[in-house]
Amino acid sequence: MTFVGREYLRVSQDRSGRARSVEEQHGDNLCAGDQHGFTINGEAYSDASVPASRYTTKVRGGFTRLLADLESGRFGADVLVLWESSRGSRRVGEWATLVDLLEDAGVKVCVTTHGRIYDCANARDRRTLLEEAVDAEYASGKQSIAIRRAAAATAQRGEPHGRIPYGYRRRYDPVTRRLVAQEPEPAEAAVVVELLNRLYGGHSLKSIERSFAARGIRTRPPRPCPKGCTKQHQHVAKGTPGKPFTAEHLRDVALRPIYAGLRIHEPGNRSGRYRGSLDTAVEATWPPLIDRDVFFAVRTMLLDPSRRTSRPGRAKHLLSLIAACDVCGGPITVTYRYSDQREYVCRDSSHIRIPADDLDSYAEQVMLGYLARPEVIAGLRTRPEAGGELAGVRGELAEARSELAVLRSAARAGKVSVATLIDVEPGLVARVDQLECRESELSTPAALITIPPGEDVALRWEAAPMSARRQVARLLCTPAVLGELRVGRAPTPGHRGAVADRVTWDRDTHTEAG
């Protein structure tokens, strides 16, 4: 009588990323069939590059199908053939379920590397198989602990790990293949630098997306499939171009601390995205692509909870959906319906109509006059959403100032030599300056990072794109600051009237329009 076997093949990966050959496993399994007197028929159950440990989050479709077929009677063979027992599972619970289903179905197990067939209905064989599962899970656990410790140590040293980030390349020793350095990749690094500088200058993500698309700037091309790829891989041909950058992808790139030369360790995060605190960041061993001040300013803007993201790249009008109609409280928008010139009108009921250039000019004059006043700057620099990071920076700043004051006091009292003062003071002063700068960034509203208040605010306003100006208008034209800008009807029907006579700055309970 000829017995029939059916295989379960699982492909693991080595460090080079190349899939170990299932053909190799299949060849050994055929030899085992000849030795034990069974033939291998039917489609093999297979999982490509999916770990069997209890730490994986990936679904093993082939293994799930195997269990379902055993339970429903669709397995269609007498022997389950495994190249090695850990290829089945490194989870005791999964393995126990498999053993139970094999016993119920009357199916035996051939483990090729063991050189024997196990009968799950035999108590001794069952114990051996379950012990194999315990050993495999224990080995997997030890390996996981070692990997996590190594990853944490690598992060603490500021060394790179994981995929090569966009904007960089890695250099390896030609003999040992050990990593020598992570260094900028010129073409990609230029894209990252332009992105962050343009965001710092007030450009929107949507406008940068359109600019990159028009210039043919795309993501890094996908890596071609290795030679001898299997059906489980989605084949990528050599020379396949990258994808156009989207605004969402550009945002992810701009928020990555690696471009500021900072190393973050977040176990389990393989996406490269990071939105958490940078308190635990360490200095990286690779060179930064952008000044840290620019990175932190951009990060503050992008993570600002009040940031509006609906169609920001197409904003052309300063007060559209920001100012309101004083008759109904609805937003005003721009129209060219009544003349060749831009006009703001009540969007919902056409209660009011006013020349857009005149209203913009008036509102700019009021807002810039307000931002140029020294006494309002401190009042605007309140960012409760900065939370723990701002509190931490202020604590470090207070400590650094105190240390500097103690040093100078000791030098005046003759308790510290002049040589010591000269050696230590510059470092403390630089530390205080750095913390003061960071405290100012965290406490300043995101809208005012591109156009900060001060005497020269008008010059910065003129140089900023419309998206940045609208962010400032959205901040100032609120009941908590200047008041909601509300436009009323002309005093005399049929006449436009002076803009100043038609505008009120409502600081009552009205909510912000738009």
Short mmCIF file of C-alpha atoms in Angstrom, two decimals:
data_model
loop_
_atom_site.label_atom_id
_atom_site.label_comp_id
_atom_site.label_asym_id
_atom_site.label_seq_id
_atom_site.Cartn_x
_atom_site.Cartn_y
_atom_site.Cartn_z
CA MET A 1 0.00 0.00 0.00
CA THR A 2 1.36 3.45 -0.96
CA PHE A 3 0.98 6.27 1.52
CA VAL A 4 0.51 9.88 0.37
CA GLY A 5 2.28 12.84 1.96
CA ARG A 6 1.60 16.57 1.71
CA GLU A 7 4.11 19.27 2.61
CA TYR A 8 4.07 22.42 4.69
CA LEU A 9 6.96 24.67 3.63
CA ARG A 10 7.94 27.85 5.41
CA VAL A 11 10.58 30.17 4.00
CA SER A 12 12.73 32.13 6.46
CA GLN A 13 15.20 34.88 5.56
CA ASP A 14 18.90 35.35 6.16
CA ARG A 15 20.48 38.76 6.86
CA SER A 16 20.97 39.53 3.20
CA GLY A 17 17.20 39.39 2.73
CA ARG A 18 17.36 36.45 0.29
CA ALA A 19 14.66 33.83 0.76
CA ARG A 20 15.98 30.39 1.55
CA SER A 21 15.02 27.95 -1.20
CA VAL A 22 11.82 25.96 -0.80
CA GLU A 23 13.14 23.73 -3.58
CA GLU A 24 15.90 22.67 -1.21
CA GLN A 25 13.38 21.68 1.44
CA HIS A 26 11.21 19.93 -1.15
CA GLY A 27 14.18 17.91 -2.43
CA ASP A 28 15.01 16.67 1.07
CA ASN A 29 11.34 15.83 1.66
CA LEU A 30 11.23 13.72 -1.52
CA CYS A 31 14.22 11.74 -0.29
CA ALA A 32 12.46 11.22 3.05
CA GLY A 33 9.41 9.91 1.16
CA ASP A 34 11.53 7.38 -0.69
CA GLN A 35 13.08 6.28 2.59
CA HIS A 36 9.78 5.85 4.46
CA GLY A 37 7.64 4.62 1.60
CA PHE A 38 5.28 7.50 0.79
CA THR A 39 4.86 9.79 -2.20
CA ILE A 40 4.32 13.55 -2.03
CA ASN A 41 1.23 14.73 -3.90
CA GLY A 42 -0.98 17.80 -3.86
CA GLU A 43 -0.16 21.48 -3.59
CA ALA A 44 2.16 22.30 -0.72
CA TYR A 45 1.02 24.61 2.06
CA SER A 46 3.53 27.45 2.10
CA ASP A 47 4.32 30.71 3.88
CA ALA A 48 6.99 32.99 2.43
CA SER A 49 9.25 34.90 4.81
CA VAL A 50 6.73 34.80 7.68
CA PRO A 51 8.25 33.98 11.08
CA ALA A 52 6.61 31.27 13.14
CA SER A 53 7.59 32.77 16.51
CA ARG A 54 5.10 34.16 19.02
CA TYR A 55 6.55 37.65 18.50
CA THR A 56 5.46 38.02 14.89
CA THR A 57 2.41 40.08 13.94
CA LYS A 58 2.15 38.66 10.42
CA VAL A 59 -0.56 36.18 9.46
CA ARG A 60 0.57 32.77 8.19
CA GLY A 61 -2.02 32.06 5.53
CA GLY A 62 -0.61 28.68 4.56
CA PHE A 63 -0.56 27.42 8.16
CA THR A 64 -4.11 28.68 8.76
CA ARG A 65 -5.29 26.86 5.62
CA LEU A 66 -3.54 23.66 6.77
CA LEU A 67 -5.39 23.71 10.11
CA ALA A 68 -8.71 24.39 8.38
CA ASP A 69 -8.21 21.53 5.90
CA LEU A 70 -7.31 19.08 8.68
CA GLU A 71 -10.37 20.09 10.67
CA SER A 72 -12.75 19.85 7.69
CA GLY A 73 -11.31 16.65 6.22
CA ARG A 74 -9.94 18.35 3.07
CA PHE A 75 -6.29 17.54 3.81
CA GLY A 76 -6.35 14.56 1.44
CA ALA A 77 -3.12 12.79 2.57
CA ASP A 78 -1.84 10.30 5.14
CA VAL A 79 1.30 12.13 6.22
CA LEU A 80 2.13 15.80 6.88
CA VAL A 81 5.72 16.39 5.79
CA LEU A 82 7.81 19.05 7.58
CA TRP A 83 11.44 19.71 6.73
CA GLU A 84 12.11 20.62 10.37
CA SER A 85 9.73 20.78 13.34
CA SER A 86 10.28 24.51 14.01
CA ARG A 87 9.10 25.15 10.44
CA GLY A 88 5.64 24.19 11.71
CA SER A 89 5.45 26.61 14.63
CA ARG A 90 7.48 28.14 17.45
CA ARG A 91 4.33 28.68 19.49
CA VAL A 92 3.37 25.91 21.90
CA GLY A 93 -0.35 26.68 21.59
CA GLU A 94 -0.33 26.54 17.78
CA TRP A 95 1.71 23.35 17.76
CA ALA A 96 -0.61 21.69 20.30
CA THR A 97 -3.61 22.57 18.12
CA LEU A 98 -1.87 21.07 15.09
CA VAL A 99 -1.04 17.87 16.98
CA ASP A 100 -4.66 17.52 18.17
CA LEU A 101 -6.02 17.98 14.64
CA LEU A 102 -3.52 15.49 13.21
CA GLU A 103 -4.55 12.92 15.81
CA ASP A 104 -8.26 13.48 15.14
CA ALA A 105 -7.71 13.18 11.37
CA GLY A 106 -5.49 10.08 11.72
CA VAL A 107 -2.62 11.86 9.92
CA LYS A 108 1.00 11.13 10.86
CA VAL A 109 3.91 13.62 10.79
CA CYS A 110 7.21 13.11 9.00
CA VAL A 111 10.00 15.44 10.16
CA THR A 112 12.67 15.13 7.48
CA THR A 113 15.62 16.33 9.59
CA HIS A 114 14.69 13.84 12.33
CA GLY A 115 14.63 10.95 9.87
CA ARG A 116 11.41 9.48 11.25
CA ILE A 117 7.61 9.53 11.24
CA TYR A 118 5.58 10.42 14.35
CA ASP A 119 2.10 9.12 15.22
CA CYS A 120 0.17 11.76 17.18
CA ALA A 121 -2.05 9.04 18.66
CA ASN A 122 1.05 7.49 20.29
CA ALA A 123 1.65 9.02 23.75
CA ARG A 124 5.46 8.85 23.46
CA ASP A 125 5.46 10.42 19.98
CA ARG A 126 3.00 13.08 21.13
CA ARG A 127 5.22 13.99 24.09
CA THR A 128 8.26 14.24 21.79
CA LEU A 129 6.46 16.59 19.40
CA LEU A 130 5.20 18.81 22.24
CA GLU A 131 8.70 18.96 23.76
CA GLU A 132 9.99 20.07 20.37
CA ALA A 133 7.49 22.95 20.46
CA VAL A 134 8.54 24.01 23.98
CA ASP A 135 12.22 23.97 22.96
CA ALA A 136 11.51 25.95 19.78
CA GLU A 137 9.50 28.60 21.64
CA TYR A 138 12.22 28.90 24.30
CA ALA A 139 14.91 29.33 21.66
CA SER A 140 12.79 31.92 19.89
CA GLY A 141 12.33 33.83 23.16
CA LYS A 142 16.06 33.90 23.89
CA GLN A 143 16.78 35.09 20.38
CA SER A 144 14.16 37.84 20.68
CA ILE A 145 15.68 39.11 23.95
CA ALA A 146 19.15 39.16 22.40
CA ILE A 147 17.90 41.05 19.35
CA ARG A 148 16.09 43.66 21.47
CA ARG A 149 19.15 44.20 23.67
CA ALA A 150 21.38 44.60 20.63
CA ALA A 151 18.93 47.07 19.04
CA ALA A 152 18.76 49.14 22.24
CA ALA A 153 22.57 49.20 22.51
CA THR A 154 22.88 50.24 18.87
CA ALA A 155 20.40 53.06 19.44
CA GLN A 156 22.21 54.26 22.56
CA ARG A 157 25.42 54.55 20.55
CA GLY A 158 23.56 56.56 17.92
CA GLU A 159 24.26 54.04 15.17
CA PRO A 160 21.88 53.41 12.22
CA HIS A 161 19.59 50.41 12.12
CA GLY A 162 17.01 48.94 9.77
CA ARG A 163 16.30 50.15 6.26
CA ILE A 164 18.48 52.79 4.68
CA PRO A 165 16.50 56.05 5.04
CA TYR A 166 15.75 58.24 2.04
CA GLY A 167 18.48 60.85 1.74
CA TYR A 168 21.30 58.56 2.90
CA ARG A 169 23.41 55.66 1.69
CA ARG A 170 25.57 53.21 3.62
CA ARG A 171 29.18 52.28 3.12
CA TYR A 172 30.40 48.81 4.11
CA ASP A 173 33.82 47.28 4.58
CA PRO A 174 34.56 45.32 1.36
CA VAL A 175 36.03 42.39 3.33
CA THR A 176 34.03 42.08 6.55
CA ARG A 177 30.82 43.63 5.15
CA ARG A 178 30.45 45.53 8.41
CA LEU A 179 28.87 48.98 8.31
CA VAL A 180 31.47 51.73 8.04
CA ALA A 181 29.30 54.84 7.77
CA GLN A 182 25.90 56.23 6.88
CA GLU A 183 26.41 59.29 4.70
CA PRO A 184 24.24 61.63 2.59
CA GLU A 185 23.16 60.50 -0.85
CA PRO A 186 23.54 63.79 -2.77
CA ALA A 187 20.44 63.72 -5.01
CA GLU A 188 18.06 62.48 -2.31
CA ALA A 189 19.60 64.68 0.40
CA ALA A 190 18.95 67.76 -1.76
CA VAL A 191 15.25 66.83 -1.91
CA VAL A 192 15.04 66.51 1.89
CA VAL A 193 16.84 69.83 2.43
CA GLU A 194 14.56 71.63 -0.04
CA LEU A 195 11.46 70.12 1.58
CA LEU A 196 12.38 71.23 5.11
CA ASN A 197 13.57 74.69 4.05
CA ARG A 198 10.40 75.33 2.06
CA LEU A 199 8.21 74.22 4.96
CA TYR A 200 10.24 76.48 7.25
CA GLY A 201 9.58 79.30 4.77
CA GLY A 202 5.84 78.78 5.06
CA HIS A 203 5.10 76.74 1.91
CA SER A 204 2.33 74.16 2.20
CA LEU A 205 2.76 70.44 1.73
CA LYS A 206 0.33 70.45 -1.20
CA SER A 207 2.26 73.16 -3.05
CA ILE A 208 5.52 71.24 -2.56
CA GLU A 209 3.83 68.05 -3.75
CA ARG A 210 2.79 69.78 -6.98
CA SER A 211 6.23 71.32 -7.44
CA PHE A 212 8.00 67.97 -7.03
CA ALA A 213 5.56 66.26 -9.40
CA ALA A 214 6.12 68.91 -12.08
CA ARG A 215 9.89 68.46 -11.80
CA GLY A 216 9.75 64.65 -11.85
CA ILE A 217 11.04 64.23 -8.27
CA ARG A 218 9.94 60.81 -7.06
CA THR A 219 10.51 58.41 -4.19
CA ARG A 220 13.40 55.97 -4.20
CA PRO A 221 12.84 53.21 -6.81
CA PRO A 222 11.75 49.88 -5.29
CA ARG A 223 14.39 47.24 -4.84
CA PRO A 224 14.26 44.61 -7.62
CA CYS A 225 13.23 41.10 -6.65
CA PRO A 226 16.28 38.93 -5.91
CA LYS A 227 17.28 36.29 -8.43
CA GLY A 228 15.18 33.16 -8.10
CA CYS A 229 12.24 34.88 -6.39
CA THR A 230 9.26 32.67 -5.61
CA LYS A 231 5.56 33.09 -6.36
CA GLN A 232 5.05 34.49 -2.88
CA HIS A 233 7.03 37.61 -3.84
CA GLN A 234 5.48 40.44 -5.79
CA HIS A 235 7.94 40.72 -8.65
CA VAL A 236 9.55 44.12 -9.16
CA ALA A 237 11.42 44.54 -12.42
CA LYS A 238 14.80 46.20 -12.54
CA GLY A 239 14.53 49.86 -13.49
CA THR A 240 11.02 50.34 -12.04
CA PRO A 241 10.68 54.06 -11.16
CA GLY A 242 9.71 55.37 -7.76
CA LYS A 243 6.31 56.89 -6.99
CA PRO A 244 5.38 60.58 -6.94
CA PHE A 245 5.62 62.14 -3.48
CA THR A 246 2.27 62.78 -1.80
CA ALA A 247 1.67 65.48 0.80
CA GLU A 248 1.22 62.78 3.44
CA HIS A 249 4.54 61.15 2.53
CA LEU A 250 6.31 64.52 2.52
CA ARG A 251 4.95 65.18 6.01
CA ASP A 252 6.35 61.85 7.22
CA VAL A 253 9.75 62.69 5.72
CA ALA A 254 9.84 66.15 7.31
CA LEU A 255 9.06 64.75 10.78
CA ARG A 256 11.87 62.17 10.84
CA PRO A 257 14.47 63.08 13.50
CA ILE A 258 17.23 61.32 11.51
CA TYR A 259 17.57 64.37 9.25
CA ALA A 260 18.51 66.50 12.27
CA GLY A 261 21.14 63.97 13.33
CA LEU A 262 19.01 62.48 16.11
CA ARG A 263 18.63 58.75 16.86
CA ILE A 264 15.34 57.53 18.33
CA HIS A 265 14.73 54.04 19.68
CA GLU A 266 11.09 52.95 19.49
CA PRO A 267 10.83 49.14 19.71
CA GLY A 268 8.36 47.67 17.24
CA ASN A 269 8.28 50.73 14.98
CA ARG A 270 9.48 49.71 11.52
CA SER A 271 7.76 52.46 9.55
CA GLY A 272 10.27 55.21 10.30
CA ARG A 273 7.41 57.50 11.37
CA TYR A 274 7.81 59.11 14.78
CA ARG A 275 5.52 61.64 16.48
CA GLY A 276 6.53 61.24 20.12
CA SER A 277 8.75 63.24 22.42
CA LEU A 278 12.40 63.75 21.52
CA ASP A 279 13.50 63.76 25.17
CA THR A 280 15.17 60.36 24.75
CA ALA A 281 16.90 61.21 21.45
CA VAL A 282 20.67 60.76 21.28
CA GLU A 283 23.24 62.22 18.93
CA ALA A 284 23.48 60.12 15.78
CA THR A 285 26.75 58.97 14.23
CA TRP A 286 25.67 60.17 10.77
CA PRO A 287 25.80 63.82 9.61
CA PRO A 288 22.52 65.79 9.75
CA LEU A 289 21.00 67.10 6.52
CA ILE A 290 19.33 70.15 8.07
CA ASP A 291 20.00 72.62 10.88
CA ARG A 292 18.38 71.47 14.08
CA ASP A 293 16.64 74.81 14.61
CA VAL A 294 14.94 74.45 11.22
CA PHE A 295 13.90 70.86 11.97
CA PHE A 296 12.36 71.73 15.35
CA ALA A 297 10.52 74.72 13.87
CA VAL A 298 9.07 72.60 11.06
CA ARG A 299 8.17 69.83 13.50
CA THR A 300 6.33 72.32 15.70
CA MET A 301 4.34 73.62 12.72
CA LEU A 302 3.40 70.18 11.39
CA LEU A 303 2.35 68.81 14.79
CA ASP A 304 0.38 71.91 15.77
CA PRO A 305 -3.15 70.67 16.68
CA SER A 306 -4.71 73.85 15.29
CA ARG A 307 -3.08 73.39 11.88
CA ARG A 308 -5.66 73.37 9.06
CA THR A 309 -4.96 70.84 6.31
CA SER A 310 -7.96 71.21 3.99
CA ARG A 311 -6.71 72.44 0.62
CA PRO A 312 -3.89 74.53 2.16
CA GLY A 313 -1.80 74.47 -1.00
CA ARG A 314 -4.44 76.25 -3.10
CA ALA A 315 -5.17 79.11 -0.68
CA LYS A 316 -4.98 82.32 -2.71
CA HIS A 317 -7.03 84.76 -0.66
CA LEU A 318 -5.99 86.03 2.75
CA LEU A 319 -9.37 86.09 4.53
CA SER A 320 -11.46 83.53 2.65
CA LEU A 321 -13.24 81.25 5.18
CA ILE A 322 -11.52 83.18 8.00
CA ALA A 323 -13.46 86.47 8.13
CA ALA A 324 -17.24 86.33 8.65
CA CYS A 325 -20.43 88.05 7.57
CA ASP A 326 -21.71 90.30 10.38
CA VAL A 327 -25.31 89.75 9.31
CA CYS A 328 -25.54 85.95 9.55
CA GLY A 329 -22.17 84.96 11.04
CA GLY A 330 -21.35 82.74 8.07
CA PRO A 331 -17.94 82.68 6.33
CA ILE A 332 -17.00 84.95 3.43
CA THR A 333 -15.39 83.72 0.21
CA VAL A 334 -14.05 85.30 -2.98
CA THR A 335 -16.03 85.79 -6.16
CA TYR A 336 -15.56 87.47 -9.54
CA ARG A 337 -19.28 87.28 -10.28
CA TYR A 338 -20.09 90.99 -10.04
CA SER A 339 -16.96 92.62 -11.55
CA ASP A 340 -13.50 91.95 -12.92
CA GLN A 341 -12.02 92.56 -9.45
CA ARG A 342 -11.93 90.16 -6.54
CA GLU A 343 -14.71 90.63 -4.03
CA TYR A 344 -15.47 88.98 -0.72
CA VAL A 345 -19.10 87.92 -0.38
CA CYS A 346 -21.19 86.18 2.26
CA ARG A 347 -20.96 82.57 1.15
CA ASP A 348 -24.33 81.39 2.44
CA SER A 349 -26.74 84.26 1.72
CA SER A 350 -24.85 87.03 -0.12
CA HIS A 351 -25.62 89.51 2.67
CA ILE A 352 -22.43 91.51 2.12
CA ARG A 353 -20.04 92.34 -0.70
CA ILE A 354 -16.73 94.17 -0.35
CA PRO A 355 -13.61 94.64 -2.55
CA ALA A 356 -11.15 91.92 -1.54
CA ASP A 357 -8.02 94.03 -2.07
CA ASP A 358 -9.37 96.76 0.19
CA LEU A 359 -10.32 94.35 2.97
CA ASP A 360 -6.99 92.48 2.71
CA SER A 361 -5.03 95.73 2.88
CA TYR A 362 -6.99 96.92 5.92
CA ALA A 363 -6.68 93.58 7.75
CA GLU A 364 -2.94 93.37 6.98
CA GLN A 365 -2.41 96.86 8.40
CA VAL A 366 -4.18 95.95 11.64
CA MET A 367 -2.48 92.56 12.04
CA LEU A 368 1.04 93.80 11.25
CA GLY A 369 0.61 96.76 13.57
CA TYR A 370 -0.38 94.37 16.32
CA LEU A 371 2.55 91.98 15.64
CA ALA A 372 5.05 94.85 15.63
CA ARG A 373 4.17 95.89 19.21
CA PRO A 374 6.78 94.54 21.66
CA GLU A 375 4.27 94.06 24.50
CA VAL A 376 2.12 91.54 22.57
CA ILE A 377 4.94 89.15 21.71
CA ALA A 378 5.10 87.57 25.18
CA GLY A 379 1.33 87.20 25.24
CA LEU A 380 1.31 85.32 21.95
CA ARG A 381 4.01 82.91 23.06
CA THR A 382 1.75 80.49 24.87
CA ARG A 383 1.55 76.95 23.59
CA PRO A 384 -0.09 74.69 26.21
CA GLU A 385 -0.16 71.87 23.64
CA ALA A 386 3.66 71.73 23.78
CA GLY A 387 3.04 69.95 27.08
CA GLY A 388 5.78 67.96 28.77
CA GLU A 389 8.51 68.89 26.30
CA LEU A 390 8.12 72.61 27.03
CA ALA A 391 8.08 71.96 30.79
CA GLY A 392 11.22 69.84 30.46
CA VAL A 393 13.07 72.49 28.45
CA ARG A 394 12.10 75.19 30.95
CA GLY A 395 13.37 73.01 33.80
CA GLU A 396 16.70 72.44 32.04
CA LEU A 397 16.94 76.16 31.25
CA ALA A 398 16.37 77.13 34.89
CA GLU A 399 19.03 74.62 35.98
CA ALA A 400 21.55 75.87 33.40
CA ARG A 401 20.97 79.52 34.35
CA SER A 402 21.39 78.67 38.03
CA GLU A 403 24.63 76.78 37.35
CA LEU A 404 25.97 79.72 35.34
CA ALA A 405 25.03 82.20 38.08
CA VAL A 406 26.72 80.04 40.77
CA LEU A 407 29.89 79.79 38.67
CA ARG A 408 30.09 83.56 38.14
CA SER A 409 29.36 84.24 41.81
CA ALA A 410 32.10 81.85 42.87
CA ALA A 411 34.54 83.53 40.46
CA ARG A 412 33.73 86.99 41.93
CA ALA A 413 34.27 85.64 45.44
CA GLY A 414 37.65 84.19 44.48
CA LYS A 415 36.53 80.61 45.07
CA VAL A 416 37.05 79.66 41.41
CA SER A 417 40.12 80.57 39.39
CA VAL A 418 39.92 82.79 36.33
CA ALA A 419 41.30 79.92 34.25
CA THR A 420 38.42 77.68 35.37
CA LEU A 421 35.89 80.41 34.59
CA ILE A 422 37.34 80.90 31.10
CA ASP A 423 37.28 77.14 30.50
CA VAL A 424 33.74 76.42 31.77
CA GLU A 425 31.70 79.58 31.16
CA PRO A 426 31.49 79.47 27.31
CA GLY A 427 29.95 75.99 27.35
CA LEU A 428 27.32 76.99 29.91
CA VAL A 429 26.51 80.19 28.02
CA ALA A 430 26.07 78.20 24.80
CA ARG A 431 23.83 75.73 26.63
CA VAL A 432 21.65 78.54 28.01
CA ASP A 433 21.37 80.15 24.55
CA GLN A 434 20.39 76.80 23.00
CA LEU A 435 17.72 76.15 25.63
CA GLU A 436 16.37 79.70 25.36
CA CYS A 437 16.02 79.26 21.61
CA ARG A 438 14.20 75.93 22.04
CA GLU A 439 11.94 77.35 24.76
CA SER A 440 11.01 80.20 22.44
CA GLU A 441 10.21 77.76 19.61
CA LEU A 442 8.01 75.58 21.80
CA SER A 443 6.14 78.51 23.33
CA THR A 444 5.53 80.31 20.03
CA PRO A 445 2.37 79.45 18.06
CA ALA A 446 3.18 77.47 14.93
CA ALA A 447 1.69 80.19 12.72
CA LEU A 448 4.27 82.70 13.99
CA ILE A 449 7.35 80.55 13.32
CA THR A 450 7.51 81.55 9.65
CA ILE A 451 6.41 85.15 10.33
CA PRO A 452 7.65 85.93 13.85
CA PRO A 453 6.50 89.18 15.51
CA GLY A 454 8.81 92.16 15.90
CA GLU A 455 9.79 95.44 14.29
CA ASP A 456 10.54 93.91 10.87
CA VAL A 457 7.40 91.77 10.71
CA ALA A 458 6.18 93.62 7.59
CA LEU A 459 9.27 92.52 5.64
CA ARG A 460 8.79 88.91 6.73
CA TRP A 461 5.12 89.13 5.80
CA GLU A 462 5.93 90.24 2.26
CA ALA A 463 8.47 87.43 1.81
CA ALA A 464 6.13 84.70 3.11
CA PRO A 465 3.79 82.65 0.85
CA MET A 466 0.03 83.07 1.15
CA SER A 467 -0.37 79.79 3.06
CA ALA A 468 1.84 81.18 5.87
CA ARG A 469 -0.03 84.52 5.91
CA ARG A 470 -3.33 82.70 6.22
CA GLN A 471 -2.03 80.74 9.20
CA VAL A 472 -1.23 84.04 10.93
CA ALA A 473 -4.63 85.51 10.00
CA ARG A 474 -6.35 82.40 11.33
CA LEU A 475 -4.51 82.83 14.64
CA LEU A 476 -5.08 86.57 15.06
CA CYS A 477 -8.66 86.83 13.75
CA THR A 478 -10.09 84.99 16.74
CA PRO A 479 -12.00 86.20 19.81
CA ALA A 480 -8.98 85.38 22.02
CA VAL A 481 -6.57 87.70 20.15
CA LEU A 482 -7.72 90.58 17.91
CA GLY A 483 -11.27 89.35 17.65
CA GLU A 484 -13.23 87.70 14.87
CA LEU A 485 -13.12 89.91 11.77
CA ARG A 486 -16.75 90.54 10.77
CA VAL A 487 -17.85 92.53 7.73
CA GLY A 488 -21.18 94.40 7.80
CA ARG A 489 -23.36 95.97 5.13
CA ALA A 490 -22.39 99.30 3.61
CA PRO A 491 -23.85 102.23 5.67
CA THR A 492 -25.44 103.69 2.53
CA PRO A 493 -27.18 101.27 0.13
CA GLY A 494 -25.56 101.32 -3.29
CA HIS A 495 -22.26 102.68 -1.95
CA ARG A 496 -19.28 100.60 -0.83
CA GLY A 497 -18.34 102.78 2.10
CA ALA A 498 -14.97 102.85 3.89
CA VAL A 499 -13.68 99.44 4.92
CA ALA A 500 -12.92 100.61 8.47
CA ASP A 501 -16.58 101.64 8.89
CA ARG A 502 -17.82 98.19 7.88
CA VAL A 503 -15.45 96.00 9.92
CA THR A 504 -15.82 95.01 13.55
CA TRP A 505 -13.43 92.90 15.62
CA ASP A 506 -15.73 90.73 17.68
CA ARG A 507 -14.19 89.53 20.95
CA ASP A 508 -17.43 88.15 22.38
CA THR A 509 -18.65 84.53 22.30
CA HIS A 510 -18.70 84.07 18.51
CA THR A 511 -16.61 81.17 17.32
CA GLU A 512 -13.97 81.44 14.64
CA ALA A 513 -15.41 81.35 11.13
CA GLY A 514 -14.29 78.77 8.61
#
